[in-house]
Short mmCIF file of C-alpha atoms in Angstrom, two decimals:
data_model
loop_
_atom_site.label_atom_id
_atom_site.label_comp_id
_atom_site.label_asym_id
_atom_site.label_seq_id
_atom_site.Cartn_x
_atom_site.Cartn_y
_atom_site.Cartn_z
CA ASP F 1 5.70 0.36 -24.52
CA HIS F 2 3.46 3.36 -24.86
CA GLY F 3 4.80 5.91 -22.60
CA HIS F 4 1.77 7.05 -20.75
CA GLY F 5 2.50 4.62 -17.73
CA THR F 6 6.27 5.68 -17.56
CA HIS F 7 5.34 9.21 -17.60
CA VAL F 8 2.74 8.58 -14.61
CA ALA F 9 5.35 6.37 -12.86
CA GLY F 10 8.12 8.94 -12.97
CA ILE F 11 5.57 11.89 -11.22
CA ALA F 12 5.03 9.43 -8.32
CA ALA F 13 8.67 7.81 -7.76
CA ALA F 14 11.33 8.91 -10.07
CA ALA F 15 14.50 8.88 -8.24
CA ALA F 16 15.93 12.25 -6.92
CA ASN F 17 19.28 13.95 -6.41
CA ASN F 18 21.00 12.23 -9.16
CA GLU F 19 21.28 15.08 -11.60
CA GLN F 20 18.74 13.46 -14.15
CA GLY F 21 15.52 14.80 -15.29
CA GLY F 22 12.95 15.42 -12.61
CA ALA F 23 12.41 13.91 -9.24
CA GLY F 24 9.22 11.96 -8.13
CA ILE F 25 6.97 13.21 -5.29
CA CYS F 26 8.04 9.84 -3.25
CA PRO F 27 11.26 8.97 -4.51
CA GLN F 28 11.76 6.39 -2.08
CA CYS F 29 8.95 4.42 -2.86
CA LYS F 30 8.75 1.27 -4.65
CA ILE F 31 7.49 0.37 -7.84
CA MET F 32 5.34 -2.42 -8.59
CA PRO F 33 4.82 -2.85 -12.23
CA VAL F 34 1.64 -4.33 -13.29
CA LYS F 35 0.45 -3.93 -17.01
CA VAL F 36 -3.45 -4.01 -17.63
CA LEU F 37 -3.63 -2.24 -21.07
CA ASP F 38 -1.91 -2.86 -24.35
CA GLY F 39 0.46 -0.43 -26.08
CA GLY F 40 -2.38 1.20 -27.89
CA ASN F 41 -3.99 2.03 -24.40
CA ARG F 42 -6.72 -0.64 -24.99
CA GLY F 43 -8.03 -3.06 -22.43
CA THR F 44 -11.21 -4.25 -20.57
CA TRP F 45 -12.46 -3.98 -16.91
CA GLY F 46 -11.34 -7.46 -16.44
CA THR F 47 -7.71 -6.71 -17.19
CA VAL F 48 -7.82 -3.74 -14.85
CA ALA F 49 -9.15 -5.61 -12.11
CA ALA F 50 -6.85 -8.65 -12.51
CA GLY F 51 -4.35 -5.88 -12.09
CA ILE F 52 -6.16 -4.85 -8.80
CA TYR F 53 -6.27 -8.24 -7.25
CA TYR F 54 -2.63 -8.72 -8.30
CA ALA F 55 -1.40 -5.63 -6.58
CA VAL F 56 -3.45 -6.19 -3.49
CA ASP F 57 -2.26 -9.69 -3.01
CA ASN F 58 1.17 -8.72 -3.55
CA GLY F 59 1.38 -5.94 -0.81
CA ALA F 60 0.63 -2.84 -2.45
CA ARG F 61 -0.13 0.04 -0.09
CA VAL F 62 -1.67 2.36 -2.67
CA ILE F 63 -2.76 1.62 -6.35
CA ASN F 64 -2.91 4.47 -9.04
CA LEU F 65 -5.13 4.29 -12.13
CA SER F 66 -4.47 6.95 -14.31
CA LEU F 67 -7.10 5.54 -16.74
CA GLY F 68 -10.93 5.12 -17.19
CA ALA F 69 -14.06 4.87 -19.10
CA SER F 70 -17.64 6.40 -19.20
CA ALA F 71 -19.24 3.16 -18.09
CA THR F 72 -18.51 0.88 -15.14
CA SER F 73 -19.06 -2.87 -14.38
CA ARG F 74 -19.50 -5.21 -11.31
CA THR F 75 -16.11 -6.65 -12.21
CA ILE F 76 -14.13 -3.20 -11.50
CA GLN F 77 -16.53 -2.50 -8.43
CA ASP F 78 -15.79 -5.96 -7.23
CA ALA F 79 -11.93 -5.38 -7.43
CA VAL F 80 -12.19 -2.13 -5.76
CA ASP F 81 -14.22 -3.47 -2.89
CA TYR F 82 -11.31 -5.97 -2.47
CA ALA F 83 -8.85 -3.38 -2.26
CA GLU F 84 -10.91 -1.81 0.44
CA GLU F 85 -11.56 -4.82 2.35
CA HIS F 86 -7.81 -4.91 2.63
CA ASP F 87 -7.16 -1.47 3.42
CA VAL F 88 -5.38 -0.57 -0.01
CA ILE F 89 -5.89 2.93 -1.33
CA VAL F 90 -7.02 3.33 -4.95
CA VAL F 91 -6.57 6.58 -6.76
CA ALA F 92 -7.86 7.33 -9.98
CA SER F 93 -7.76 10.04 -12.56
CA SER F 94 -11.26 11.81 -13.18
CA GLY F 95 -10.93 12.34 -16.72
CA ASN F 96 -10.07 14.78 -19.40
CA ALA F 97 -13.50 15.72 -21.05
CA ALA F 98 -14.34 18.80 -19.10
CA SER F 99 -17.55 16.92 -18.09
CA SER F 100 -19.41 16.37 -14.81
CA LEU F 101 -20.93 12.78 -15.77
CA PRO F 102 -19.30 10.21 -13.86
CA TYR F 103 -15.86 8.58 -14.95
CA TYR F 104 -14.84 5.29 -13.72
CA PRO F 105 -13.21 4.01 -11.59
CA ALA F 106 -12.95 7.58 -10.25
CA ALA F 107 -16.65 7.71 -9.53
CA ILE F 108 -16.39 4.30 -7.57
CA PRO F 109 -16.97 4.61 -3.70
CA TRP F 110 -13.61 4.17 -1.86
CA VAL F 111 -11.67 5.56 -4.85
CA VAL F 112 -9.77 8.79 -4.71
CA ALA F 113 -11.13 10.58 -7.51
CA VAL F 114 -8.38 13.30 -8.87
CA GLY F 115 -8.85 16.56 -10.88
CA ALA F 116 -6.01 18.40 -12.41
CA THR F 117 -4.86 22.21 -11.63
CA THR F 118 -2.68 24.27 -13.53
CA ASP F 119 0.64 26.19 -12.64
CA VAL F 120 -1.46 29.04 -11.23
CA ASP F 121 -3.88 26.69 -9.08
CA ALA F 122 -6.75 27.24 -11.56
CA LEU F 123 -8.84 23.96 -12.57
CA TRP F 124 -7.25 22.69 -15.92
CA ALA F 125 -10.22 23.48 -18.55
CA PHE F 126 -10.55 19.80 -19.31
CA SER F 127 -10.60 18.38 -16.01
CA ASN F 128 -13.72 16.41 -15.22
CA THR F 129 -16.09 17.80 -12.10
CA GLY F 130 -18.54 16.27 -10.04
CA ASP F 131 -19.72 15.73 -6.56
CA HIS F 132 -17.17 12.46 -6.45
CA ILE F 133 -14.16 14.59 -7.10
CA ASP F 134 -12.08 14.11 -3.99
CA LEU F 135 -8.71 16.05 -4.36
CA THR F 136 -6.82 18.20 -7.06
CA ALA F 137 -3.13 18.12 -8.04
CA PRO F 138 -1.09 19.55 -10.47
CA GLY F 139 -1.87 17.93 -14.25
CA TYR F 140 -0.98 21.15 -16.44
CA ARG F 141 2.50 20.45 -18.63
CA ILE F 142 4.08 18.08 -16.31
CA TYR F 143 7.55 17.07 -16.91
CA SER F 144 8.54 13.57 -16.23
CA THR F 145 10.18 10.15 -17.26
CA TYR F 146 9.24 8.87 -20.90
CA ASN F 147 9.93 5.54 -22.80
CA ASP F 148 11.42 7.03 -25.75
CA LEU F 149 14.93 7.73 -25.35
CA THR F 150 15.12 9.90 -28.54
CA VAL F 151 12.68 12.48 -26.98
CA ASN F 152 14.81 14.61 -24.78
CA GLY F 153 16.78 11.99 -23.51
CA GLY F 154 13.73 10.13 -21.91
CA TYR F 155 11.67 12.86 -20.52
CA ALA F 156 8.78 14.79 -21.57
CA TYR F 157 5.69 17.30 -20.99
CA MET F 158 2.27 15.78 -20.59
CA THR F 159 -1.14 17.34 -19.39
CA GLY F 160 -4.18 15.64 -17.81
CA THR F 161 -5.75 14.20 -14.96
CA SER F 162 -3.70 11.06 -15.38
CA MET F 163 -0.50 13.42 -14.41
CA ALA F 164 -2.48 14.76 -11.46
CA SER F 165 -3.30 11.25 -9.94
CA PRO F 166 0.20 10.31 -9.30
CA TYR F 167 1.05 13.28 -7.27
CA VAL F 168 -1.59 12.19 -4.83
CA THR F 169 -0.65 8.66 -5.04
CA GLY F 170 2.88 9.69 -4.23
CA LEU F 171 2.12 11.74 -1.45
CA ILE F 172 0.14 8.94 0.21
CA GLY F 173 3.33 6.97 -0.11
CA LEU F 174 5.23 9.51 1.79
CA VAL F 175 2.35 9.76 4.49
CA ALA F 176 2.19 5.87 4.72
CA GLY F 177 6.24 5.71 4.62
CA MET F 178 6.27 7.98 7.92
CA ASP F 179 3.80 6.14 9.79
CA ASN F 180 2.93 2.46 8.82
CA THR F 181 0.35 2.34 11.29
CA LEU F 182 -1.88 4.66 9.73
CA THR F 183 -5.02 3.14 8.00
CA ALA F 184 -6.23 3.82 4.50
CA THR F 185 -9.02 6.09 5.90
CA GLU F 186 -6.63 8.00 8.25
CA ILE F 187 -4.36 8.80 5.53
CA ILE F 188 -7.19 10.01 3.21
CA ASP F 189 -8.42 12.07 6.05
CA LEU F 190 -5.02 13.57 6.54
CA MET F 191 -4.93 14.30 2.75
CA THR F 192 -8.31 16.14 2.58
CA ALA F 193 -8.04 18.14 5.70
CA ASN F 194 -4.59 19.47 4.91
CA ALA F 195 -5.30 20.22 1.12
CA ASP F 196 -5.53 23.94 -0.09
CA ASP F 197 -9.15 24.92 -0.33
CA LEU F 198 -9.19 26.50 -4.04
CA GLY F 199 -12.86 26.62 -4.77
CA ASP F 200 -16.30 27.00 -2.94
CA GLU F 201 -15.61 26.69 0.73
CA GLY F 202 -15.39 23.09 2.00
CA LYS F 203 -15.71 20.28 -0.80
CA ASP F 204 -17.16 21.18 -4.13
CA ALA F 205 -17.63 19.54 -7.52
CA SER F 206 -14.38 21.18 -9.03
CA PHE F 207 -11.65 20.94 -6.65
CA GLY F 208 -12.86 18.42 -4.19
CA TYR F 209 -11.65 18.97 -0.97
CA GLY F 210 -8.71 21.11 -2.53
CA ARG F 211 -5.42 20.94 -4.40
CA ILE F 212 -3.18 18.68 -2.37
CA ASN F 213 -0.56 20.32 0.05
CA ALA F 214 2.48 17.96 0.75
CA TYR F 215 4.10 20.28 3.24
CA THR F 216 0.87 20.56 5.51
CA THR F 217 -0.25 16.96 5.04
CA MET F 218 3.39 15.56 6.15
CA VAL F 219 3.77 18.05 9.19
CA ALA F 220 0.08 16.84 10.08
CA ALA F 221 1.10 13.27 9.83
CA ASN F 222 4.24 14.02 11.69
CA GLY F 223 2.03 15.27 14.98
CA GLY F 224 2.69 19.10 13.86
CA GLN F 225 6.58 18.82 13.53
CA GLU F 226 8.56 19.20 10.46
CA PRO F 227 9.54 15.97 9.00
CA THR F 228 13.20 15.49 8.95
CA PRO F 229 14.36 15.08 5.33
CA PRO F 230 16.72 12.23 3.92
CA PRO F 231 20.44 13.00 3.55
CA THR F 232 21.39 14.28 0.19
CA PRO F 233 23.66 11.78 -1.81
CA GLU F 234 26.72 12.59 -3.63
CA PRO F 235 26.08 12.76 -7.16
CA PRO F 236 28.02 10.18 -9.30
CA ASP F 237 31.37 11.53 -10.80
CA GLU F 238 30.09 10.53 -14.18
CA PRO F 239 26.29 10.74 -14.49
CA GLU F 240 24.62 7.64 -16.29
CA GLN F 241 23.00 8.13 -19.60
CA PRO F 242 19.31 9.77 -18.52
CA ILE F 243 16.77 6.94 -18.90
CA SER F 244 13.78 6.19 -17.06
CA PRO F 245 14.24 4.97 -13.59
CA ILE F 246 11.04 2.90 -13.93
CA PRO F 247 9.81 0.41 -16.10
CA ALA F 248 7.79 1.70 -19.12
CA THR F 249 4.65 -0.31 -17.93
CA GLY F 250 4.93 0.09 -14.32
CA GLU F 251 3.89 2.52 -11.78
CA PHE F 252 4.37 3.10 -8.16
CA LEU F 253 3.50 0.51 -5.54
CA PHE F 254 0.48 0.26 -7.30
CA LEU F 255 -1.35 -0.68 -10.42
CA PRO F 256 0.38 0.89 -13.53
CA SER F 257 -1.65 2.75 -15.77
CA VAL F 258 -1.04 3.05 -19.51
CA ALA F 259 -4.40 4.54 -20.57
CA ARG F 260 -4.90 8.07 -20.94
CA GLY F 261 -7.33 9.54 -18.04
#
């Protein structure tokens, strides 16, 4: 009912090869819509934690949290710990304040903290930084699904670390789908080892281990061989009205986020 979660969900898993809008990074991934904030992007750690428990208990492999706050709580920490105990990856946006102060849940151990890059691989000016940053991904003027069909037929541009986070989540979905025997730690290690190092050599406070590279990560996950792409389906004779392929409150195989992060 806000539009932010719809946009995030489309980045991760919007349908592809249908001549409508754009395509998500993992279009074959499934959406588990879980609403944790209201239409004004307000909520509590209790509602977010409840969403995490629900997603874990219902089979999510990865949870995306494009939301956050400057203060944490035991409630959200316990929920993240629960996800870790069940080998479920949690990905979160690092925040949009150009600050090096911790932003939660991104700064909680086990959470993959994601910063935003521009279209020229520079760090987006307002992307938060810090030693907890793990990876970066595109987050500047990202075109994706939107919940208002009067806005360009249900598609819009948005900017922020909230947009970067689902790129990471979607790539995790691709890797997990290629080899479902991989553990959460193994998937994260593949992501960080195959990211493009854009800042100081090695992990740094701006880019983490670097900007994700879907191609090199997928090749590494496939034992050094290029993965075989799925066949391209024939487009429909009469394309349907371009609407969002995902619920307005949902995201991807994971906890939706409807708050700016």
